[in-house]
mmCIF file of C-alpha atoms in Angstrom:
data_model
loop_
_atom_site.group_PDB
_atom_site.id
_atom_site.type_symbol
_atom_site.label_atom_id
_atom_site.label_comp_id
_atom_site.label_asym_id
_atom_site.label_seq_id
_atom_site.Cartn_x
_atom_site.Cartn_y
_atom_site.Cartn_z
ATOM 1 C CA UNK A 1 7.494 15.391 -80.624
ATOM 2 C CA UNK A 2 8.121 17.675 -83.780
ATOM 3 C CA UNK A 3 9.152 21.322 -82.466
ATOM 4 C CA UNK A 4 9.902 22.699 -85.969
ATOM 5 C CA UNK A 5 6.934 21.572 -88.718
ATOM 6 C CA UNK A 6 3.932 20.084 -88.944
ATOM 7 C CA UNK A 7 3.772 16.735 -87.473
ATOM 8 C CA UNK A 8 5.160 14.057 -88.801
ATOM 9 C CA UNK A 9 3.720 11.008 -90.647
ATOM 10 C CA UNK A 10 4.954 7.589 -90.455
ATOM 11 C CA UNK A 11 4.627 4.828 -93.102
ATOM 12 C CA UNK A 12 3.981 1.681 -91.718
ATOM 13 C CA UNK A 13 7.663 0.175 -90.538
ATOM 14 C CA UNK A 14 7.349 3.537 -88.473
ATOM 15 C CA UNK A 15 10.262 5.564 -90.243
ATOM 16 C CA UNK A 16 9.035 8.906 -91.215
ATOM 17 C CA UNK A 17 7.786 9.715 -94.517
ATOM 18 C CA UNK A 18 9.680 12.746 -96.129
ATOM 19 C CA UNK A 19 7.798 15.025 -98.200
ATOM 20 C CA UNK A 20 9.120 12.887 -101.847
ATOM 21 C CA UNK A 21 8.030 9.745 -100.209
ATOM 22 C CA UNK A 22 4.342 11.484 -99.509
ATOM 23 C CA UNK A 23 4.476 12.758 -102.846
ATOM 24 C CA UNK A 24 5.774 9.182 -104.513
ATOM 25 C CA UNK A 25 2.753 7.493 -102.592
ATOM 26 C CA UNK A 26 0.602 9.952 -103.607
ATOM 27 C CA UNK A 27 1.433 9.660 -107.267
ATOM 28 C CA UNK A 28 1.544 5.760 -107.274
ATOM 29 C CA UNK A 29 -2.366 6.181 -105.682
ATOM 30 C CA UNK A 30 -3.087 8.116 -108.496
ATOM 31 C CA UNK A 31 -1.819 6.033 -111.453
ATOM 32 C CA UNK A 32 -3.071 2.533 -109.846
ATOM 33 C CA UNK A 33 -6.584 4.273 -110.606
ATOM 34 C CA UNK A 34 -5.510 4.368 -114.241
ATOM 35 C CA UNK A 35 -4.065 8.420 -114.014
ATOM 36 C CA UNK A 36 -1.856 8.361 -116.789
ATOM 37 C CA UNK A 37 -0.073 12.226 -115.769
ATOM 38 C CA UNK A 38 0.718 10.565 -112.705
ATOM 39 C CA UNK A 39 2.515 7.612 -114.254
ATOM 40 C CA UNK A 40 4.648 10.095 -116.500
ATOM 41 C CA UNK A 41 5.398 11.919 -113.317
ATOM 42 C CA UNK A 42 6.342 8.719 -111.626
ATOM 43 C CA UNK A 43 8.209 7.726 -114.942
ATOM 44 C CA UNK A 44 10.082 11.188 -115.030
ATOM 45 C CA UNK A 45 11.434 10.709 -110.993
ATOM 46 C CA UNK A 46 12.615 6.936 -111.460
ATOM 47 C CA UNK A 47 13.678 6.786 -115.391
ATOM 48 C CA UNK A 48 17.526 7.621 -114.818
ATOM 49 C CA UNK A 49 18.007 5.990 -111.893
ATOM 50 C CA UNK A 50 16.399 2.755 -113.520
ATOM 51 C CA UNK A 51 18.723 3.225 -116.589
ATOM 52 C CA UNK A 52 21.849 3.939 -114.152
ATOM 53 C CA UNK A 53 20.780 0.797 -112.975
ATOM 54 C CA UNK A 54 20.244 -1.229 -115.678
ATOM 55 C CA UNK A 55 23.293 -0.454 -117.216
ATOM 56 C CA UNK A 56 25.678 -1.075 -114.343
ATOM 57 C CA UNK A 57 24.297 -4.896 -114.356
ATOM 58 C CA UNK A 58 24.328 -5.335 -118.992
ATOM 59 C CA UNK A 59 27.295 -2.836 -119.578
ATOM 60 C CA UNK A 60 24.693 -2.098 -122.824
ATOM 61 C CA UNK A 61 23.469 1.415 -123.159
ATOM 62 C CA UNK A 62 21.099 -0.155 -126.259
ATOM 63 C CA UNK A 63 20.070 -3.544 -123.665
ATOM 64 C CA UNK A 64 19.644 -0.782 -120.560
ATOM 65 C CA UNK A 65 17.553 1.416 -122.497
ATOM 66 C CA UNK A 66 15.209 -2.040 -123.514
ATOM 67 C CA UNK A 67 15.702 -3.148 -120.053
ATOM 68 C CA UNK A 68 14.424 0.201 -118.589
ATOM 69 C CA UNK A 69 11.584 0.336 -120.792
ATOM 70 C CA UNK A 70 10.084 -3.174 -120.669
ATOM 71 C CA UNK A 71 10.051 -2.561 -116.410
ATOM 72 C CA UNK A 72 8.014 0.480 -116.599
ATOM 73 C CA UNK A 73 5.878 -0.839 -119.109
ATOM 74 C CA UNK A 74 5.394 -3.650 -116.940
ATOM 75 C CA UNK A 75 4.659 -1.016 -114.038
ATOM 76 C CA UNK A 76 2.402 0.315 -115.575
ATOM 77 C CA UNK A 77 0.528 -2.815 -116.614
ATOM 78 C CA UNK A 78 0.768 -4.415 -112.685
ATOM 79 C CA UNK A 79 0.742 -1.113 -110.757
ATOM 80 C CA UNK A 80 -3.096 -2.068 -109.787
ATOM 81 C CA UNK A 81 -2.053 -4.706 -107.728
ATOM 82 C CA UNK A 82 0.525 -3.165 -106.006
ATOM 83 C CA UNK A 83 -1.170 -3.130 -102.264
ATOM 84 C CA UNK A 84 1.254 -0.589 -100.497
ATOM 85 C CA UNK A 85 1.917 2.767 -102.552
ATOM 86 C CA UNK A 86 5.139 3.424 -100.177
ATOM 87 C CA UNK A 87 6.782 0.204 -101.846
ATOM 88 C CA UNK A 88 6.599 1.326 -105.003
ATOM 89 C CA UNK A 89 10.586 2.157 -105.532
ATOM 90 C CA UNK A 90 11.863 -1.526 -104.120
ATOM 91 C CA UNK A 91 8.869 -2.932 -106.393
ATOM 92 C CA UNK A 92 9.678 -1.245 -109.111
ATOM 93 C CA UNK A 93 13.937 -2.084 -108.760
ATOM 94 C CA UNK A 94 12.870 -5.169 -108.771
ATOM 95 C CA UNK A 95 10.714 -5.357 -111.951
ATOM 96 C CA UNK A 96 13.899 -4.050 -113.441
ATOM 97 C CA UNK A 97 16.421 -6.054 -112.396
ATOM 98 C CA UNK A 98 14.137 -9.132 -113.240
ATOM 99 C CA UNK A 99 14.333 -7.759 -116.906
ATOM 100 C CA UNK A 100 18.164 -7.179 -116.600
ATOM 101 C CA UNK A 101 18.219 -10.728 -115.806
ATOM 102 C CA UNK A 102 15.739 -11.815 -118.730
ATOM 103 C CA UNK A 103 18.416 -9.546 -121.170
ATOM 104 C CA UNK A 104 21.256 -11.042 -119.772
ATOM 105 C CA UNK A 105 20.079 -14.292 -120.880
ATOM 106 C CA UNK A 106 18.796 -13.499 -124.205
ATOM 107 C CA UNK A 107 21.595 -11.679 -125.654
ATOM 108 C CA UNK A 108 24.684 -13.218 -124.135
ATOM 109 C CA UNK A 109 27.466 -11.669 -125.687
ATOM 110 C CA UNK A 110 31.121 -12.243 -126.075
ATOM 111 C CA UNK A 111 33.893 -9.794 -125.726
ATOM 112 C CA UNK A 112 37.015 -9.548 -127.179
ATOM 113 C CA UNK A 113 39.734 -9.520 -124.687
ATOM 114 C CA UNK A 114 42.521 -7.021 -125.497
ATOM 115 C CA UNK A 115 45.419 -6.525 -123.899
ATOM 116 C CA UNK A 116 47.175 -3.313 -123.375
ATOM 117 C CA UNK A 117 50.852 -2.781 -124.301
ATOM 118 C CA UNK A 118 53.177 -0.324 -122.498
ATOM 119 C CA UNK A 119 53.945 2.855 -124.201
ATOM 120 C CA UNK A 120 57.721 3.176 -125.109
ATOM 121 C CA UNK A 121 57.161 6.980 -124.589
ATOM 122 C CA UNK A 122 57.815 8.837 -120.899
ATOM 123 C CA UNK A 123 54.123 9.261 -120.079
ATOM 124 C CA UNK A 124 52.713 11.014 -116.609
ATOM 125 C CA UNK A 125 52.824 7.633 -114.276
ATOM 126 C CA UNK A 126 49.841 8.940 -111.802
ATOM 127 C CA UNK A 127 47.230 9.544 -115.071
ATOM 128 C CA UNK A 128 48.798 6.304 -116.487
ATOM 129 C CA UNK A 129 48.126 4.198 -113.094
ATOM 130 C CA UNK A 130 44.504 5.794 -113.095
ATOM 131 C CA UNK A 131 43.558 4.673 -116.236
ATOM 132 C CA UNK A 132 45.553 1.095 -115.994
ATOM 133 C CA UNK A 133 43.569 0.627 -112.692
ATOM 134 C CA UNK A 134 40.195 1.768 -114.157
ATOM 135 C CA UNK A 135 40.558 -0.624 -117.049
ATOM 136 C CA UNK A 136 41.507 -3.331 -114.565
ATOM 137 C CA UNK A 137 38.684 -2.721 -112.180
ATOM 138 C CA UNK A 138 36.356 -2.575 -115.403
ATOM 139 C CA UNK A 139 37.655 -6.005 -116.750
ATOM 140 C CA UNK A 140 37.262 -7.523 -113.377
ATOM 141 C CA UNK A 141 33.749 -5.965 -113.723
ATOM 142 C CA UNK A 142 33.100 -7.400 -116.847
ATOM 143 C CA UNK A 143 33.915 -10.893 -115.705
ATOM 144 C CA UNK A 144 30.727 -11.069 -113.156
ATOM 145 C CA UNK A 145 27.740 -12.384 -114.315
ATOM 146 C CA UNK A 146 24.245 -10.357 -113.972
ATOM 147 C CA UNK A 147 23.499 -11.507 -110.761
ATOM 148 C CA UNK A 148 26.844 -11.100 -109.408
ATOM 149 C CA UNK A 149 27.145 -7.161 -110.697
ATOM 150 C CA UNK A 150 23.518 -6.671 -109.552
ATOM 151 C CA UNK A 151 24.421 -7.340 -106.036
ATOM 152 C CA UNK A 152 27.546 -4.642 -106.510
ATOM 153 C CA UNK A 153 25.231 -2.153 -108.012
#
């Protein structure tokens, strides 16, 4: 029993919807009936966190961009079949990291592997240990294939 609103709604594993997932739904209803507003709107909410995405898994701000693009293009294109509105988000992740995938394998690329020498002058040791252990978390990064740094993501 709700005590402070209106009563709730539930989608159908029985969570609650919140009022951005009634509003996402309601969108997504919109724009499977060919309302193209409601697909910019749609577009707007998910286009950063689709490029955030995108680029963790290519490391490619040019390759996310593409990446990011040819997913909501392709939402756009198959967001008439999409049966339940409320699955829109995990649908459309998907879509995307099915391109990041496609990417990965078109443009493999090779990186030159540079190593670091020690300065000779006194540098601060804790900025010095941040930024050694940034580039060697980021190396370690860069080692993973697509699938492997889309599971990390």
């Amino acid at each position: 029993m709700n005590l402070f609103g209106p009563p709730a709604t539930y989608m159908a594993d029985g969570h609650p919807y919140s009022r951005l997932d009634r509003m996402t739904a309601a969108l997504v209803n919109r724009a499977r009936h060919g309302d193209e507003l409601a697909f910019a709107e749609l577009f707007a909410m998910h286009v950063d966190r689709c490029f955030g995405i995108a680029y963790r898994i290519l490391r490619d701000v040019e390759r996310a961009e593409d990446a990011t693009q040819q997913a909501l293009l392709l939402a756009w294109r198959d967001l008439p079949q999409l049966r339940d509105a409320d699955r829109f988000e995990g649908w459309l992740q998907r879509l995307l990291i099915n391109q990041c995938y496609q990417m990965a394998g078109r443009h493999r690329r090779w990186d030159a592997h540079i190593r670091t020498l020690p300065m000779e002058t006194a540098v601060e040791p804790d900025h010095y240990l941040a930024v050694e252990e940034r580039e060697i978390l980021e190396h370690a990064f860069a080692t993973l294939s697509p699938e492997q740094r889309a599971v990390v993501v």
